[in-house]
């Protein structure tokens, strides 16, 4: 007989490991890593064109590419993560076993976060190598701190993607997640917008949207890193706490929706 | 515990259509009990509701009404699912994994350590007849029959007390079917309750102690297989094979016997009569026409007859 099954953690970790394995065996991920490495290499040549600014260009381009490619992975792998399991009916063999739907969602989410973590590490390593090549080692600490902030941001994007995919098609989920990503980076402007419009209802609307959507500008530190600044510890801790809270809310909503689904 | 599986007034409705929503009843007030340590056959035509029933028991779908219990626990009890196994129709697995990896993954879900999972993997993949050289191949390279074997193996990884098999012989060649039939019979010997849906009636006849037949989501017959077959004694008949005479030569006279039917066959005829007393009359007619008796035997109702009549 199997053990008493009281611990949900081994099941979540098993699902996470499998999600990670799936992503690793997906060649698209390999291509993205190679692509980012290529961008980093091209940044070096761009740096040569902008005399004396090589390190800044490499940090700007490298971290921006890291964010964009990370967001692409979060959105496109995130929206298909659960959907694919339903479409391919692999969930049949999972849920007939003693696996809770919540455990499944959390496991899949953690698996993708682990994939993103590995991707980000490879990307940051690429930027680091490029900086070492051009003698900009003073910026390396900032690059890793900024990459950590990007990782926190991507955990939220992944959570949003999985939440939308729990009740919508992958295409629509990807579109909606992309909007959240876009608006999330400019959410501070929503409050400014609210203050400039006259009507009370518009103010209320923009304020609600501001508080509802994630404030992704909390994780932005690319330009500052390129200028040789390091994010303060309080900023990193605050961003981590914000991401964890937001992720918990997103996963709770996803689990609530997913728990009511019938698999035809 | 009197029953391994108890289904009480279970109904399932689906909504179809986009603008004009229509409700379709896939399962209609199904009540069914399965005794432990037996092989239970679940029969029905396409769309009869067999897979819907099994999916509901596996908590893949929620019932519209009614309830069900497995091993005394409600089907919504996740912990109870540690004690059961399930092989879906056309098993779907992660095609990027090998058979070994699939088994390891499912072993991990049951909390087994690596050594136990490995031992069980080897035992089960051997038991279902999967060639060892294929264990390390990705499942995307597997044939339907090979996937079916992996499906069966994974359904047994937790030593289940009840196992649900949805069309377990699907995609298997005759040799494979025989092997799996022996495996299923072996499960009963070990005290496992098997709930099996299949279209292959010969497998049901060979394996099952009790059966249930569904039609349009409703139960049309259920009970002990031999009792169900012998309960239709009224339609039992006798088949008389005669030789040396053409069917047409005796047809007119045979037609005078109430309930008798005659069919031509090479070098003779087959006559079915409802009553034993009619045998003499048939023989007299045959001999008068120059023919002779070849054989007489009772025609028992087959499962196929029962299936056709009730589904």
mmCIF file of N, CA and C in Angstrom, chain A residues 7-119:
data_model
loop_
_atom_site.group_PDB
_atom_site.id
_atom_site.type_symbol
_atom_site.label_atom_id
_atom_site.label_comp_id
_atom_site.label_asym_id
_atom_site.label_seq_id
_atom_site.Cartn_x
_atom_site.Cartn_y
_atom_site.Cartn_z
ATOM 1 N N UNK A 7 0.615 13.948 3.461
ATOM 2 C CA UNK A 7 1.399 15.101 3.006
ATOM 3 C C UNK A 7 1.101 15.424 1.561
ATOM 4 N N UNK A 8 0.656 16.648 1.327
ATOM 5 C CA UNK A 8 0.345 17.054 -0.040
ATOM 6 C C UNK A 8 1.602 17.534 -0.772
ATOM 7 N N UNK A 9 2.622 17.900 0.003
ATOM 8 C CA UNK A 9 3.828 18.475 -0.588
ATOM 9 C C UNK A 9 4.525 17.535 -1.594
ATOM 10 N N UNK A 10 4.699 16.237 -1.258
ATOM 11 C CA UNK A 10 5.354 15.360 -2.249
ATOM 12 C C UNK A 10 4.591 15.287 -3.576
ATOM 13 N N UNK A 11 3.266 15.347 -3.504
ATOM 14 C CA UNK A 11 2.477 15.300 -4.746
ATOM 15 C C UNK A 11 2.676 16.592 -5.545
ATOM 16 N N UNK A 12 2.650 17.727 -4.839
ATOM 17 C CA UNK A 12 2.855 19.018 -5.519
ATOM 18 C C UNK A 12 4.243 19.042 -6.168
ATOM 19 N N UNK A 13 5.232 18.551 -5.432
ATOM 20 C CA UNK A 13 6.601 18.560 -5.971
ATOM 21 C C UNK A 13 6.732 17.619 -7.165
ATOM 22 N N UNK A 14 6.035 16.475 -7.111
ATOM 23 C CA UNK A 14 6.074 15.532 -8.239
ATOM 24 C C UNK A 14 5.473 16.179 -9.488
ATOM 25 N N UNK A 15 4.357 16.889 -9.306
ATOM 26 C CA UNK A 15 3.703 17.571 -10.439
ATOM 27 C C UNK A 15 4.607 18.700 -10.955
ATOM 28 N N UNK A 16 5.222 19.426 -10.028
ATOM 29 C CA UNK A 16 6.121 20.527 -10.414
ATOM 30 C C UNK A 16 7.319 19.988 -11.209
ATOM 31 N N UNK A 17 7.884 18.883 -10.721
ATOM 32 C CA UNK A 17 9.028 18.276 -11.416
ATOM 33 C C UNK A 17 8.652 17.868 -12.835
ATOM 34 N N UNK A 18 7.436 17.313 -12.956
ATOM 35 C CA UNK A 18 7.002 16.871 -14.285
ATOM 36 C C UNK A 18 6.751 18.066 -15.208
ATOM 37 N N UNK A 19 6.190 19.141 -14.646
ATOM 38 C CA UNK A 19 5.951 20.357 -15.449
ATOM 39 C C UNK A 19 7.292 20.935 -15.916
ATOM 40 N N UNK A 20 8.270 20.897 -15.032
ATOM 41 C CA UNK A 20 9.606 21.394 -15.377
ATOM 42 C C UNK A 20 10.213 20.529 -16.491
ATOM 43 N N UNK A 21 10.059 19.203 -16.325
ATOM 44 C CA UNK A 21 10.603 18.270 -17.316
ATOM 45 C C UNK A 21 9.955 18.504 -18.680
ATOM 46 N N UNK A 22 8.648 18.746 -18.664
ATOM 47 C CA UNK A 22 7.919 19.000 -19.908
ATOM 48 C C UNK A 22 8.478 20.244 -20.600
ATOM 49 N N UNK A 23 8.685 21.302 -19.806
ATOM 50 C CA UNK A 23 9.200 22.554 -20.381
ATOM 51 C C UNK A 23 10.614 22.364 -20.927
ATOM 52 N N UNK A 24 11.427 21.608 -20.183
ATOM 53 C CA UNK A 24 12.806 21.393 -20.615
ATOM 54 C C UNK A 24 12.848 20.586 -21.914
ATOM 55 N N UNK A 25 11.922 19.624 -22.036
ATOM 56 C CA UNK A 25 11.919 18.798 -23.253
ATOM 57 C C UNK A 25 11.243 19.489 -24.431
ATOM 58 N N UNK A 26 10.684 20.674 -24.160
ATOM 59 C CA UNK A 26 10.052 21.447 -25.223
ATOM 60 C C UNK A 26 11.133 22.277 -25.913
ATOM 61 N N UNK A 27 11.350 22.036 -27.158
ATOM 62 C CA UNK A 27 12.488 22.668 -27.850
ATOM 63 C C UNK A 27 12.370 24.192 -27.947
ATOM 64 N N UNK A 28 11.140 24.681 -27.828
ATOM 65 C CA UNK A 28 10.947 26.139 -27.933
ATOM 66 C C UNK A 28 11.759 26.847 -26.844
ATOM 67 N N UNK A 29 11.797 26.254 -25.676
ATOM 68 C CA UNK A 29 12.542 26.871 -24.569
ATOM 69 C C UNK A 29 14.026 26.954 -24.898
ATOM 70 N N UNK A 30 14.551 25.886 -25.468
ATOM 71 C CA UNK A 30 15.961 25.895 -25.849
ATOM 72 C C UNK A 30 16.234 27.013 -26.857
ATOM 73 N N UNK A 31 15.318 27.142 -27.820
ATOM 74 C CA UNK A 31 15.490 28.171 -28.840
ATOM 75 C C UNK A 31 15.516 29.557 -28.220
ATOM 76 N N UNK A 32 14.664 29.770 -27.241
ATOM 77 C CA UNK A 32 14.604 31.085 -26.610
ATOM 78 C C UNK A 32 15.907 31.406 -25.891
ATOM 79 N N UNK A 33 16.439 30.405 -25.241
ATOM 80 C CA UNK A 33 17.701 30.633 -24.519
ATOM 81 C C UNK A 33 18.800 30.995 -25.528
ATOM 82 N N UNK A 34 18.849 30.216 -26.591
ATOM 83 C CA UNK A 34 19.861 30.471 -27.625
ATOM 84 C C UNK A 34 19.669 31.876 -28.193
ATOM 85 N N UNK A 35 18.386 32.245 -28.391
ATOM 86 C CA UNK A 35 18.081 33.543 -28.974
ATOM 87 C C UNK A 35 18.561 34.681 -28.063
ATOM 88 N N UNK A 36 18.310 34.527 -26.792
ATOM 89 C CA UNK A 36 18.728 35.559 -25.842
ATOM 90 C C UNK A 36 20.257 35.657 -25.819
ATOM 91 N N UNK A 37 20.889 34.516 -25.884
ATOM 92 C CA UNK A 37 22.358 34.525 -25.914
ATOM 93 C C UNK A 37 22.857 35.251 -27.163
ATOM 94 N N UNK A 38 22.144 35.044 -28.268
ATOM 95 C CA UNK A 38 22.514 35.725 -29.512
ATOM 96 C C UNK A 38 22.350 37.236 -29.352
ATOM 97 N N UNK A 39 21.265 37.629 -28.701
ATOM 98 C CA UNK A 39 21.013 39.066 -28.484
ATOM 99 C C UNK A 39 22.143 39.663 -27.638
ATOM 100 N N UNK A 40 22.562 38.900 -26.653
ATOM 101 C CA UNK A 40 23.637 39.390 -25.780
ATOM 102 C C UNK A 40 24.921 39.587 -26.593
ATOM 103 N N UNK A 41 25.173 38.617 -27.455
ATOM 104 C CA UNK A 41 26.373 38.724 -28.303
ATOM 105 C C UNK A 41 26.262 39.957 -29.204
ATOM 106 N N UNK A 42 25.049 40.159 -29.756
ATOM 107 C CA UNK A 42 24.892 41.318 -30.646
ATOM 108 C C UNK A 42 25.013 42.620 -29.854
ATOM 109 N N UNK A 43 24.639 42.564 -28.552
ATOM 110 C CA UNK A 43 24.777 43.756 -27.710
ATOM 111 C C UNK A 43 26.238 44.181 -27.620
ATOM 112 N N UNK A 44 27.102 43.188 -27.633
ATOM 113 C CA UNK A 44 28.537 43.483 -27.552
ATOM 114 C C UNK A 44 28.970 44.286 -28.785
ATOM 115 N N UNK A 45 28.464 43.865 -29.936
ATOM 116 C CA UNK A 45 28.822 44.581 -31.163
ATOM 117 C C UNK A 45 28.204 45.967 -31.178
ATOM 118 N N UNK A 46 26.935 46.073 -30.640
ATOM 119 C CA UNK A 46 26.297 47.385 -30.545
ATOM 120 C C UNK A 46 27.107 48.287 -29.625
ATOM 121 N N UNK A 47 27.623 47.691 -28.544
ATOM 122 C CA UNK A 47 28.424 48.432 -27.577
ATOM 123 C C UNK A 47 29.657 49.030 -28.220
ATOM 124 N N UNK A 48 30.228 48.289 -29.163
ATOM 125 C CA UNK A 48 31.428 48.778 -29.848
ATOM 126 C C UNK A 48 31.111 50.008 -30.694
ATOM 127 N N UNK A 49 29.821 50.063 -31.163
ATOM 128 C CA UNK A 49 29.401 51.210 -31.964
ATOM 129 C C UNK A 49 29.172 52.439 -31.089
ATOM 130 N N UNK A 50 28.803 52.190 -29.808
ATOM 131 C CA UNK A 50 28.564 53.307 -28.897
ATOM 132 C C UNK A 50 29.731 53.385 -27.920
ATOM 133 N N UNK A 51 30.763 54.040 -28.346
ATOM 134 C CA UNK A 51 32.035 54.048 -27.609
ATOM 135 C C UNK A 51 31.867 54.474 -26.159
ATOM 136 N N UNK A 52 32.422 53.684 -25.241
ATOM 137 C CA UNK A 52 32.399 54.006 -23.824
ATOM 138 C C UNK A 52 31.109 53.628 -23.114
ATOM 139 N N UNK A 53 30.115 53.241 -23.884
ATOM 140 C CA UNK A 53 28.806 52.926 -23.293
ATOM 141 C C UNK A 53 28.494 51.428 -23.372
ATOM 142 N N UNK A 54 29.517 50.615 -23.682
ATOM 143 C CA UNK A 54 29.269 49.192 -23.910
ATOM 144 C C UNK A 54 28.496 48.547 -22.758
ATOM 145 N N UNK A 55 28.955 48.782 -21.537
ATOM 146 C CA UNK A 55 28.348 48.125 -20.378
ATOM 147 C C UNK A 55 26.882 48.534 -20.223
ATOM 148 N N UNK A 56 26.602 49.814 -20.365
ATOM 149 C CA UNK A 56 25.213 50.291 -20.224
ATOM 150 C C UNK A 56 24.312 49.652 -21.271
ATOM 151 N N UNK A 57 24.788 49.614 -22.506
ATOM 152 C CA UNK A 57 23.981 49.038 -23.598
ATOM 153 C C UNK A 57 23.732 47.553 -23.337
ATOM 154 N N UNK A 58 24.783 46.870 -22.896
ATOM 155 C CA UNK A 58 24.634 45.426 -22.633
ATOM 156 C C UNK A 58 23.606 45.188 -21.522
ATOM 157 N N UNK A 59 23.689 45.953 -20.447
ATOM 158 C CA UNK A 59 22.739 45.776 -19.333
ATOM 159 C C UNK A 59 21.316 46.096 -19.790
ATOM 160 N N UNK A 60 21.157 47.234 -20.473
ATOM 161 C CA UNK A 60 19.828 47.636 -20.944
ATOM 162 C C UNK A 60 19.208 46.599 -21.873
ATOM 163 N N UNK A 61 19.994 46.243 -22.877
ATOM 164 C CA UNK A 61 19.490 45.304 -23.885
ATOM 165 C C UNK A 61 19.309 43.902 -23.291
ATOM 166 N N UNK A 62 20.295 43.468 -22.530
ATOM 167 C CA UNK A 62 20.250 42.119 -21.961
ATOM 168 C C UNK A 62 19.084 41.940 -21.000
ATOM 169 N N UNK A 63 18.914 42.895 -20.066
ATOM 170 C CA UNK A 63 17.830 42.745 -19.085
ATOM 171 C C UNK A 63 16.455 42.941 -19.729
ATOM 172 N N UNK A 64 16.370 43.866 -20.699
ATOM 173 C CA UNK A 64 15.086 44.060 -21.398
ATOM 174 C C UNK A 64 14.712 42.782 -22.143
ATOM 175 N N UNK A 65 15.708 42.189 -22.819
ATOM 176 C CA UNK A 65 15.445 40.924 -23.531
ATOM 177 C C UNK A 65 15.054 39.836 -22.544
ATOM 178 N N UNK A 66 15.715 39.825 -21.387
ATOM 179 C CA UNK A 66 15.393 38.833 -20.354
ATOM 180 C C UNK A 66 13.936 38.982 -19.916
ATOM 181 N N UNK A 67 13.519 40.227 -19.707
ATOM 182 C CA UNK A 67 12.126 40.474 -19.289
ATOM 183 C C UNK A 67 11.151 40.061 -20.385
ATOM 184 N N UNK A 68 11.437 40.493 -21.618
ATOM 185 C CA UNK A 68 10.499 40.216 -22.713
ATOM 186 C C UNK A 68 10.411 38.714 -22.993
ATOM 187 N N UNK A 69 11.564 38.050 -23.067
ATOM 188 C CA UNK A 69 11.519 36.606 -23.340
ATOM 189 C C UNK A 69 10.933 35.836 -22.166
ATOM 190 N N UNK A 70 11.240 36.288 -20.961
ATOM 191 C CA UNK A 70 10.638 35.661 -19.777
ATOM 192 C C UNK A 70 9.134 35.820 -19.797
ATOM 193 N N UNK A 71 8.667 37.034 -20.171
ATOM 194 C CA UNK A 71 7.216 37.291 -20.235
ATOM 195 C C UNK A 71 6.576 36.411 -21.303
ATOM 196 N N UNK A 72 7.264 36.253 -22.442
ATOM 197 C CA UNK A 72 6.729 35.390 -23.502
ATOM 198 C C UNK A 72 6.575 33.944 -23.005
ATOM 199 N N UNK A 73 7.586 33.476 -22.299
ATOM 200 C CA UNK A 73 7.514 32.106 -21.775
ATOM 201 C C UNK A 73 6.363 32.011 -20.757
ATOM 202 N N UNK A 74 6.299 32.998 -19.868
ATOM 203 C CA UNK A 74 5.234 33.001 -18.852
ATOM 204 C C UNK A 74 3.864 32.963 -19.506
ATOM 205 N N UNK A 75 3.690 33.829 -20.517
ATOM 206 C CA UNK A 75 2.365 33.941 -21.135
ATOM 207 C C UNK A 75 2.049 32.689 -21.953
ATOM 208 N N UNK A 76 2.937 32.336 -22.881
ATOM 209 C CA UNK A 76 2.579 31.268 -23.814
ATOM 210 C C UNK A 76 2.663 29.871 -23.196
ATOM 211 N N UNK A 77 3.622 29.643 -22.339
ATOM 212 C CA UNK A 77 3.654 28.334 -21.669
ATOM 213 C C UNK A 77 2.593 28.323 -20.567
ATOM 214 N N UNK A 78 2.430 29.459 -19.888
ATOM 215 C CA UNK A 78 1.449 29.548 -18.795
ATOM 216 C C UNK A 78 0.030 29.261 -19.255
ATOM 217 N N UNK A 79 -0.379 29.840 -20.393
ATOM 218 C CA UNK A 79 -1.772 29.641 -20.834
ATOM 219 C C UNK A 79 -2.020 28.206 -21.334
ATOM 220 N N UNK A 80 -0.952 27.545 -21.769
ATOM 221 C CA UNK A 80 -1.170 26.188 -22.298
ATOM 222 C C UNK A 80 -0.888 25.106 -21.252
ATOM 223 N N UNK A 81 -0.362 25.534 -20.122
ATOM 224 C CA UNK A 81 0.073 24.583 -19.094
ATOM 225 C C UNK A 81 -1.069 23.651 -18.643
ATOM 226 N N UNK A 82 -2.173 24.241 -18.263
ATOM 227 C CA UNK A 82 -3.313 23.464 -17.775
ATOM 228 C C UNK A 82 -4.194 23.039 -18.947
ATOM 229 N N UNK A 83 -4.328 23.957 -19.910
ATOM 230 C CA UNK A 83 -5.189 23.694 -21.072
ATOM 231 C C UNK A 83 -4.752 22.424 -21.815
ATOM 232 N N UNK A 84 -3.428 22.276 -21.977
ATOM 233 C CA UNK A 84 -2.891 21.114 -22.690
ATOM 234 C C UNK A 84 -3.227 19.815 -21.954
ATOM 235 N N UNK A 85 -3.171 19.867 -20.656
ATOM 236 C CA UNK A 85 -3.473 18.665 -19.851
ATOM 237 C C UNK A 85 -4.939 18.258 -20.035
ATOM 238 N N UNK A 86 -5.809 19.284 -20.185
ATOM 239 C CA UNK A 86 -7.238 18.994 -20.368
ATOM 240 C C UNK A 86 -7.467 18.490 -21.791
ATOM 241 N N UNK A 87 -6.868 19.197 -22.770
ATOM 242 C CA UNK A 87 -7.049 18.827 -24.172
ATOM 243 C C UNK A 87 -6.520 17.423 -24.455
ATOM 244 N N UNK A 88 -5.352 17.119 -23.919
ATOM 245 C CA UNK A 88 -4.736 15.811 -24.166
ATOM 246 C C UNK A 88 -5.253 14.756 -23.198
ATOM 247 N N UNK A 89 -6.149 15.176 -22.322
ATOM 248 C CA UNK A 89 -6.820 14.276 -21.374
ATOM 249 C C UNK A 89 -5.856 13.580 -20.412
ATOM 250 N N UNK A 90 -4.694 14.167 -20.229
ATOM 251 C CA UNK A 90 -3.751 13.586 -19.268
ATOM 252 C C UNK A 90 -4.236 13.788 -17.833
ATOM 253 N N UNK A 91 -5.156 14.748 -17.653
ATOM 254 C CA UNK A 91 -5.702 14.971 -16.302
ATOM 255 C C UNK A 91 -6.506 13.760 -15.812
ATOM 256 N N UNK A 92 -7.003 12.956 -16.763
ATOM 257 C CA UNK A 92 -7.814 11.790 -16.376
ATOM 258 C C UNK A 92 -7.043 10.881 -15.407
ATOM 259 N N UNK A 93 -5.785 10.622 -15.776
ATOM 260 C CA UNK A 93 -4.996 9.705 -14.951
ATOM 261 C C UNK A 93 -4.541 10.368 -13.660
ATOM 262 N N UNK A 94 -4.499 11.701 -13.649
ATOM 263 C CA UNK A 94 -4.037 12.414 -12.447
ATOM 264 C C UNK A 94 -5.158 12.493 -11.418
ATOM 265 N N UNK A 95 -6.325 12.977 -11.853
ATOM 266 C CA UNK A 95 -7.392 13.221 -10.877
ATOM 267 C C UNK A 95 -8.100 11.947 -10.418
ATOM 268 N N UNK A 96 -7.917 10.855 -11.156
ATOM 269 C CA UNK A 96 -8.487 9.594 -10.669
ATOM 270 C C UNK A 96 -7.669 9.089 -9.482
ATOM 271 N N UNK A 97 -6.461 9.629 -9.347
ATOM 272 C CA UNK A 97 -5.621 9.287 -8.195
ATOM 273 C C UNK A 97 -5.891 10.306 -7.083
ATOM 274 N N UNK A 98 -5.238 10.088 -5.940
ATOM 275 C CA UNK A 98 -5.537 10.962 -4.803
ATOM 276 C C UNK A 98 -4.811 12.294 -4.919
ATOM 277 N N UNK A 99 -5.108 13.020 -5.983
ATOM 278 C CA UNK A 99 -4.482 14.321 -6.208
ATOM 279 C C UNK A 99 -5.585 15.378 -6.236
ATOM 280 N N UNK A 100 -5.478 16.354 -5.342
ATOM 281 C CA UNK A 100 -6.464 17.429 -5.301
ATOM 282 C C UNK A 100 -6.245 18.373 -6.473
ATOM 283 N N UNK A 101 -7.313 19.022 -6.899
ATOM 284 C CA UNK A 101 -7.167 19.941 -8.035
ATOM 285 C C UNK A 101 -6.279 21.122 -7.675
ATOM 286 N N UNK A 102 -6.351 21.532 -6.429
ATOM 287 C CA UNK A 102 -5.487 22.618 -5.958
ATOM 288 C C UNK A 102 -4.021 22.209 -6.016
ATOM 289 N N UNK A 103 -3.743 20.988 -5.612
ATOM 290 C CA UNK A 103 -2.360 20.479 -5.641
ATOM 291 C C UNK A 103 -1.826 20.491 -7.071
ATOM 292 N N UNK A 104 -2.706 20.125 -7.990
ATOM 293 C CA UNK A 104 -2.317 20.071 -9.400
ATOM 294 C C UNK A 104 -1.955 21.472 -9.909
ATOM 295 N N UNK A 105 -2.825 22.442 -9.623
ATOM 296 C CA UNK A 105 -2.591 23.820 -10.098
ATOM 297 C C UNK A 105 -1.297 24.372 -9.493
ATOM 298 N N UNK A 106 -1.144 24.205 -8.193
ATOM 299 C CA UNK A 106 0.055 24.742 -7.520
ATOM 300 C C UNK A 106 1.311 24.055 -8.065
ATOM 301 N N UNK A 107 1.232 22.735 -8.267
ATOM 302 C CA UNK A 107 2.369 21.980 -8.802
ATOM 303 C C UNK A 107 2.767 22.457 -10.188
ATOM 304 N N UNK A 108 1.775 22.625 -11.051
ATOM 305 C CA UNK A 108 2.062 23.088 -12.415
ATOM 306 C C UNK A 108 2.678 24.487 -12.371
ATOM 307 N N UNK A 109 2.112 25.339 -11.509
ATOM 308 C CA UNK A 109 2.599 26.713 -11.375
ATOM 309 C C UNK A 109 4.063 26.721 -10.917
ATOM 310 N N UNK A 110 4.357 25.938 -9.889
ATOM 311 C CA UNK A 110 5.725 25.904 -9.366
ATOM 312 C C UNK A 110 6.702 25.340 -10.406
ATOM 313 N N UNK A 111 6.223 24.364 -11.187
ATOM 314 C CA UNK A 111 7.059 23.782 -12.241
ATOM 315 C C UNK A 111 7.460 24.830 -13.259
ATOM 316 N N UNK A 112 6.488 25.684 -13.644
ATOM 317 C CA UNK A 112 6.801 26.729 -14.622
ATOM 318 C C UNK A 112 7.694 27.802 -13.998
ATOM 319 N N UNK A 113 7.439 28.102 -12.716
ATOM 320 C CA UNK A 113 8.305 29.092 -12.035
ATOM 321 C C UNK A 113 9.750 28.586 -11.980
ATOM 322 N N UNK A 114 9.906 27.282 -11.737
ATOM 323 C CA UNK A 114 11.256 26.702 -11.711
ATOM 324 C C UNK A 114 11.904 26.825 -13.093
ATOM 325 N N UNK A 115 11.096 26.585 -14.132
ATOM 326 C CA UNK A 115 11.606 26.716 -15.504
ATOM 327 C C UNK A 115 12.059 28.151 -15.761
ATOM 328 N N UNK A 116 11.209 29.102 -15.323
ATOM 329 C CA UNK A 116 11.554 30.511 -15.511
ATOM 330 C C UNK A 116 12.815 30.864 -14.731
ATOM 331 N N UNK A 117 12.934 30.303 -13.547
ATOM 332 C CA UNK A 117 14.117 30.549 -12.721
ATOM 333 C C UNK A 117 15.383 30.103 -13.428
ATOM 334 N N UNK A 118 15.324 28.910 -14.011
ATOM 335 C CA UNK A 118 16.498 28.383 -14.733
ATOM 336 C C UNK A 118 16.783 29.251 -15.956
ATOM 337 N N UNK A 119 15.707 29.623 -16.679
ATOM 338 C CA UNK A 119 15.872 30.476 -17.860
ATOM 339 C C UNK A 119 16.510 31.803 -17.512
#
